[in-house]
Tab-separated table of C-alpha atoms in Angstrom:
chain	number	residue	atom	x	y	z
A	16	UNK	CA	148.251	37.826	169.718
A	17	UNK	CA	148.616	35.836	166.158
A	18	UNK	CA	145.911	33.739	165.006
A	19	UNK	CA	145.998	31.506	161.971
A	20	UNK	CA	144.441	33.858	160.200
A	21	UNK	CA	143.219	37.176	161.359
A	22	UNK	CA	139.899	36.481	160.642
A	23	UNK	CA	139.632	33.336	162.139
A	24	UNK	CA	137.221	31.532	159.814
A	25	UNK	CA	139.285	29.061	158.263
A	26	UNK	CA	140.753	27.185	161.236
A	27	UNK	CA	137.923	26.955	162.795
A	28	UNK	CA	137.018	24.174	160.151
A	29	UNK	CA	134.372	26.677	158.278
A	30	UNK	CA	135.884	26.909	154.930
A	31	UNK	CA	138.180	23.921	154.045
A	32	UNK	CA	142.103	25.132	153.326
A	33	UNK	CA	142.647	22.689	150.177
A	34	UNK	CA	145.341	23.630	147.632
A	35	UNK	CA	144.137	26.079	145.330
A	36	UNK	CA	144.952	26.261	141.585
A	37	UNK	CA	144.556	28.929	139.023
A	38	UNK	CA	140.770	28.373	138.506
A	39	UNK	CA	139.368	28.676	141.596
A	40	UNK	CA	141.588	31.589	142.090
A	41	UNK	CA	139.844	33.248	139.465
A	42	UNK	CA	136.477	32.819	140.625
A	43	UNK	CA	137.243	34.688	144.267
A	44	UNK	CA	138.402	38.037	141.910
A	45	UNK	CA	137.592	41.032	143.871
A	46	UNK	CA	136.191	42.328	141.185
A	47	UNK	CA	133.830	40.034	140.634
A	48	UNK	CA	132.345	40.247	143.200
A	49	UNK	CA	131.638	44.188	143.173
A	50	UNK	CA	131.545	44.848	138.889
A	51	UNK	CA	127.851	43.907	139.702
A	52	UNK	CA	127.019	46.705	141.944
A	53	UNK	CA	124.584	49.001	140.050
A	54	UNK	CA	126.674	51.802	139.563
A	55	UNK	CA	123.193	53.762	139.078
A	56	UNK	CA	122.152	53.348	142.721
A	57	UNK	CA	124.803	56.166	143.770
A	58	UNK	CA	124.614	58.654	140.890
A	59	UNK	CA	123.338	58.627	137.266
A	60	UNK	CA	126.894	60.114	136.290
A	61	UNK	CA	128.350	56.504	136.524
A	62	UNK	CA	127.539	55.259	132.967
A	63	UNK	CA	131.184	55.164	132.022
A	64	UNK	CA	132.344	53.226	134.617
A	65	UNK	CA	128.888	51.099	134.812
A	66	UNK	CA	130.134	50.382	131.085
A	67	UNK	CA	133.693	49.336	131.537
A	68	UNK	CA	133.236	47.602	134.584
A	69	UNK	CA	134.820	49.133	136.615
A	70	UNK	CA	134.165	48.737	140.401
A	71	UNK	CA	132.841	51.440	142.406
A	72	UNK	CA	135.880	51.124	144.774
A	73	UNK	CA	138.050	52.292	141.938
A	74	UNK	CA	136.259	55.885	142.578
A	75	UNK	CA	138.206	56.332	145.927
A	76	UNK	CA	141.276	58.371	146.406
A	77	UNK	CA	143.537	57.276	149.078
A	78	UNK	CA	145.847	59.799	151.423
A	79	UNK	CA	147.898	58.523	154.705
A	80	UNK	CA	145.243	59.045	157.336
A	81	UNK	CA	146.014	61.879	159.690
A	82	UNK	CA	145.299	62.380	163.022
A	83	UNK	CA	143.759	65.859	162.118
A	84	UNK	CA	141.906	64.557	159.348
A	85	UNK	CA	137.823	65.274	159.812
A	86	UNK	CA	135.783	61.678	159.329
A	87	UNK	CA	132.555	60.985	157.699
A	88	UNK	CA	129.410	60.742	159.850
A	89	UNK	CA	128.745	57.367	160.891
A	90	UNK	CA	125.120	58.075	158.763
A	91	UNK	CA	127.527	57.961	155.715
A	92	UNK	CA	129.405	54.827	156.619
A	93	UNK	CA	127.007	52.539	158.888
A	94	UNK	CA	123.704	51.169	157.183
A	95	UNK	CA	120.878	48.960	158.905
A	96	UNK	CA	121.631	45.647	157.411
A	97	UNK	CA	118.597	43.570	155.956
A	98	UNK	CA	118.173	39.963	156.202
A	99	UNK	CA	116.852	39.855	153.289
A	100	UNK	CA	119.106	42.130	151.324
A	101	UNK	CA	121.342	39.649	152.720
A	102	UNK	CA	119.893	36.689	151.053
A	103	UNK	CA	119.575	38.097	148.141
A	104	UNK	CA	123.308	39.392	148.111
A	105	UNK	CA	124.831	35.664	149.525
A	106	UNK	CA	122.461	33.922	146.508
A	107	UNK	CA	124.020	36.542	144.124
A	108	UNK	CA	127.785	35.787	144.645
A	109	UNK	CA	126.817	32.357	144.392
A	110	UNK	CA	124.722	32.548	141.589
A	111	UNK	CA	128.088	34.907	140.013
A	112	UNK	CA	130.936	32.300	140.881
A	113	UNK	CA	129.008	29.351	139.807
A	114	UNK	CA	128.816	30.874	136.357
A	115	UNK	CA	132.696	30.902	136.388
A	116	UNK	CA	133.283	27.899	138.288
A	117	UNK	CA	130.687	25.206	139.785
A	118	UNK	CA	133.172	23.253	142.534
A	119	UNK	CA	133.843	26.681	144.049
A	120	UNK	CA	130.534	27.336	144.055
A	121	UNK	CA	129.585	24.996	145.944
A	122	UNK	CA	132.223	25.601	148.434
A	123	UNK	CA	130.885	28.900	148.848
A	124	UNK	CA	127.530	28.402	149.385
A	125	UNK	CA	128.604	25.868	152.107
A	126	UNK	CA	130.375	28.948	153.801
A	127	UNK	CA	127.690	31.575	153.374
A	128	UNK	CA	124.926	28.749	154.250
A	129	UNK	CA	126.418	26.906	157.375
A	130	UNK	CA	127.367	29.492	159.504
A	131	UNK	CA	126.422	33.397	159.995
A	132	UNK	CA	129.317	34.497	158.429
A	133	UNK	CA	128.592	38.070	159.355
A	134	UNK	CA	128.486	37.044	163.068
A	135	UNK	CA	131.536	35.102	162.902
A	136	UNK	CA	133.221	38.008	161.839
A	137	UNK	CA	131.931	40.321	163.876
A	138	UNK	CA	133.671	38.572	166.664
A	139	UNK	CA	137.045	39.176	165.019
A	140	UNK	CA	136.310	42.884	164.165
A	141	UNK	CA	135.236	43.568	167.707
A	142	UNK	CA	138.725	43.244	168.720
A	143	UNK	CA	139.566	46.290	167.026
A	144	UNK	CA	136.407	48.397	167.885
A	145	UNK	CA	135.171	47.842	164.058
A	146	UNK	CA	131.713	46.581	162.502
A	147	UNK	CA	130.517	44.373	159.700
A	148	UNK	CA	127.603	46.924	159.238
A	149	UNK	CA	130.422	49.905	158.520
A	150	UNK	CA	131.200	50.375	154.910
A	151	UNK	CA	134.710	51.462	156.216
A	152	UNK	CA	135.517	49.083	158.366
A	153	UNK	CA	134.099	46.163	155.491
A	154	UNK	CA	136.731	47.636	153.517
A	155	UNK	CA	139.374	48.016	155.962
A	156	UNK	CA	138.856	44.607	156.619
A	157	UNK	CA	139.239	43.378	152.831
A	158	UNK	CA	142.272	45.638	152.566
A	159	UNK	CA	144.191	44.132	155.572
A	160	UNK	CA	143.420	41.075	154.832
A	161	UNK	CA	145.104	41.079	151.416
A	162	UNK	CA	147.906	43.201	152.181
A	163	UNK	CA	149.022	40.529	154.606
A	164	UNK	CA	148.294	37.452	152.216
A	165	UNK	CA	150.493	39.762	149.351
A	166	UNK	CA	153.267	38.538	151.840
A	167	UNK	CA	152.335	35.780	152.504
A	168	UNK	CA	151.626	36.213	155.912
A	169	UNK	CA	149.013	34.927	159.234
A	170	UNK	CA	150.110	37.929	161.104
A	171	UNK	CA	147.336	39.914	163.018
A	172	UNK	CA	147.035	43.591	162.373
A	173	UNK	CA	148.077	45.757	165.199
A	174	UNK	CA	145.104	47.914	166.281
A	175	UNK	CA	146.840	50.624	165.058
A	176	UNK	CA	147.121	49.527	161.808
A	177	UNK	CA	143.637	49.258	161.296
A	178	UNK	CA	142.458	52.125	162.714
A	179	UNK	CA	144.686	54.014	160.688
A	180	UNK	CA	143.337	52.232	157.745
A	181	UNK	CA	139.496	52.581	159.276
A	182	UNK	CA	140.245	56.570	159.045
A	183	UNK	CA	141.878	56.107	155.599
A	184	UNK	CA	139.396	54.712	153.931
A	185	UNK	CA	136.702	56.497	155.583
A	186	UNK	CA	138.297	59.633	154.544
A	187	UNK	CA	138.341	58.187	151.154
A	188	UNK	CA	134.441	57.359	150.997
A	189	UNK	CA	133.681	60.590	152.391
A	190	UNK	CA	135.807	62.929	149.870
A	191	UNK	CA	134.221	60.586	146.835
A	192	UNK	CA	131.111	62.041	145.416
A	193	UNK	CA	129.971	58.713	144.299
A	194	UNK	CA	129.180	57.244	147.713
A	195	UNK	CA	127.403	60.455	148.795
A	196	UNK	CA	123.797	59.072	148.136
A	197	UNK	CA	124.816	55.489	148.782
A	198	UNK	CA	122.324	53.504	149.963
A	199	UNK	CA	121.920	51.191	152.872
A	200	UNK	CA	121.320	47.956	150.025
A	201	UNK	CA	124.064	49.417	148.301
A	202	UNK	CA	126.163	49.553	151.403
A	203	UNK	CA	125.308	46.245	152.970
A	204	UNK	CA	126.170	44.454	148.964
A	205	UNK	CA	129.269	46.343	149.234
A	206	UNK	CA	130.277	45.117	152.664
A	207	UNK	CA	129.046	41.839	152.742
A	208	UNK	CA	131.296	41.280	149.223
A	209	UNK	CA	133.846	42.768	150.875
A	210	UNK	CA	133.976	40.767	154.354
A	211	UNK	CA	133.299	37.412	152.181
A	212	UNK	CA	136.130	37.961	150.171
A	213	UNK	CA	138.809	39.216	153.584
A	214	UNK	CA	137.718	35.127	154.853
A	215	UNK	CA	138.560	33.624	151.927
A	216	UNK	CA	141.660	35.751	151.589
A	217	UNK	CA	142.442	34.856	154.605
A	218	UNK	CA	142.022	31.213	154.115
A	219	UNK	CA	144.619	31.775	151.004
A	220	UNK	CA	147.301	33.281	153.621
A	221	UNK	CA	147.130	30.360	155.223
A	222	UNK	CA	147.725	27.868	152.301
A	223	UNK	CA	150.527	30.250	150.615
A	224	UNK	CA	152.667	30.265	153.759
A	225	UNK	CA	152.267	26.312	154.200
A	226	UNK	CA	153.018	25.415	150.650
A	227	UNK	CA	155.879	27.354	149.453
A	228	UNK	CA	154.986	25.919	146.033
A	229	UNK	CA	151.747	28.096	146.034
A	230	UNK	CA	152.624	31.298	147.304
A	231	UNK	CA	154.120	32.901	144.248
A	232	UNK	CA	150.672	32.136	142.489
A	233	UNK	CA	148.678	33.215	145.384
A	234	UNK	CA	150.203	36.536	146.631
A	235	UNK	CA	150.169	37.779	142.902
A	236	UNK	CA	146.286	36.771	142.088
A	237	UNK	CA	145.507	38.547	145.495
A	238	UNK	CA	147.521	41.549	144.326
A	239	UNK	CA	146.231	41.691	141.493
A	240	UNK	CA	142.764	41.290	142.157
A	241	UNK	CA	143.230	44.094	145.047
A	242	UNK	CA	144.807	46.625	141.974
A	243	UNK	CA	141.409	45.790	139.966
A	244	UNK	CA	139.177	46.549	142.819
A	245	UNK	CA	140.889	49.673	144.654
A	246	UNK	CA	143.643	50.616	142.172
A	247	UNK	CA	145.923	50.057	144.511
A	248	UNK	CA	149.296	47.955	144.069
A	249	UNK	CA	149.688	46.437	147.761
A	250	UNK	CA	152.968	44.831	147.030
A	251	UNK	CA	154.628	48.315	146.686
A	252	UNK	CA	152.667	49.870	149.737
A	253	UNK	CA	153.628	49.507	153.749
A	254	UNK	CA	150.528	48.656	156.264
A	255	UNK	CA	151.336	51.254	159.267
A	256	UNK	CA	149.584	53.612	162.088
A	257	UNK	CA	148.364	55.700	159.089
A	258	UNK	CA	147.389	53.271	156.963
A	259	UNK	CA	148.661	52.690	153.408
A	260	UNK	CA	151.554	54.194	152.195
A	261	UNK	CA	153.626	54.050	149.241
A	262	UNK	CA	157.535	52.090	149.918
């Protein structure tokens, strides 16, 4: 089945598909969004990276999932979200973007304030057996989601694909020391940024493969905002039943 966008937010009329420039790009940066994370919530070891703002996502180490491969518990990846962890993450990323830029603001908060977000895209990661409240499956999510826009493309993920990418990732938290004592706040800020951030990436799919004139500007910002986050260069890397791999 193909959808506008595989996380269905944007055609259903809940964040507005305008033309996007340069600026508003900017203020939807991955790494925004998770450079705020306190690095000293996982382990006291993170100074360096707390200090060149780094994201914690950068920590993880990505292999082609295997069928073989041994996952982390689901008490390392699930956490028991909080309403008002929530609240206090949504009026963060607002509080973050309208620093850089007010209209977008603005626009976001209208997303995060108008509709449950969360349960909106819960309905689109059922599909594929996945969960907002799983730190692998947030990221999985994010990762898709730009991967696709990269090209460009509205396509829906096979449910291979994203299992394979569920696994890979959730190998990759599990084999990275610095998510060992993650916490469910910690968790829940890191998914939430990461769901927000697959919808409006999604959103951007849409607009780059109806204006031509866009797309150039679009799939690189996404790309590159993807390397900053996770290291990883998307537009060199195929999406198959093992997740990521190099070209």
């Amino acid at each position: 089945m193909k959808t506008a966008t595989w996380i269905a937010l944007a055609t259903a009329g809940i964040i507005p598909t305008v033309p996007v420039n340069a600026q508003t790009y900017g203020t939807f940066d991955m790494g925004m969004l998770t450079n705020t994370l306190s690095q000293s919530a996982v382990t006291n070891a993170e100074t360096a990276r707390a200090s060149e703002r780094l994201p914690l996502t950068r920590s993880l180490r990505f292999s082609a999932a295997r069928s073989d491969a041994t996952l982390p518990s689901s008490a390392q990846l699930s956490y028991r979200p909080s309403a008002a962890a929530q609240k206090q993450n949504f009026a963060q990323f607002i509080a973050q973007t309208r620093a850089v830029d007010p209209d977008s603001a603005g626009k976001l908060e209208h997303l995060l304030t108008s509709v449950d977000v969360m349960g909106e895209v819960q309905k689109q990661l059922g599909r594929y057996g996945m969960r907002t409240d799983n730190l692998a499956d947030a990221l999985a999510a994010y990762l898709a989601s730009a991967w696709f826009a990269t090209r460009a493309s509205t396509d829906d993920p096979t449910p291979a694909q994203m299992q394979g990418l569920r696994n890979q990732v959730a190998c990759a938290i599990g084999a990275s020391p610095e998510f060992a004592d993650a916490t469910d706040a910690m968790k829940q800020q890191l998914a939430e940024a990461n769901l927000i951030q697959a919808v409006i990436i999604s959103g951007y799919a849409e607009t780059a493969k109806a204006q031509p004139a866009l797309r150039a500007q679009i799939t690189n910002t996404v790309a590159e905002a993807a390397r900053k986050a996770y290291g990883l260069d998307l537009r060199s890397m195929s999406l198959g039943d093992h997740g990521l791999v190099p070209d």
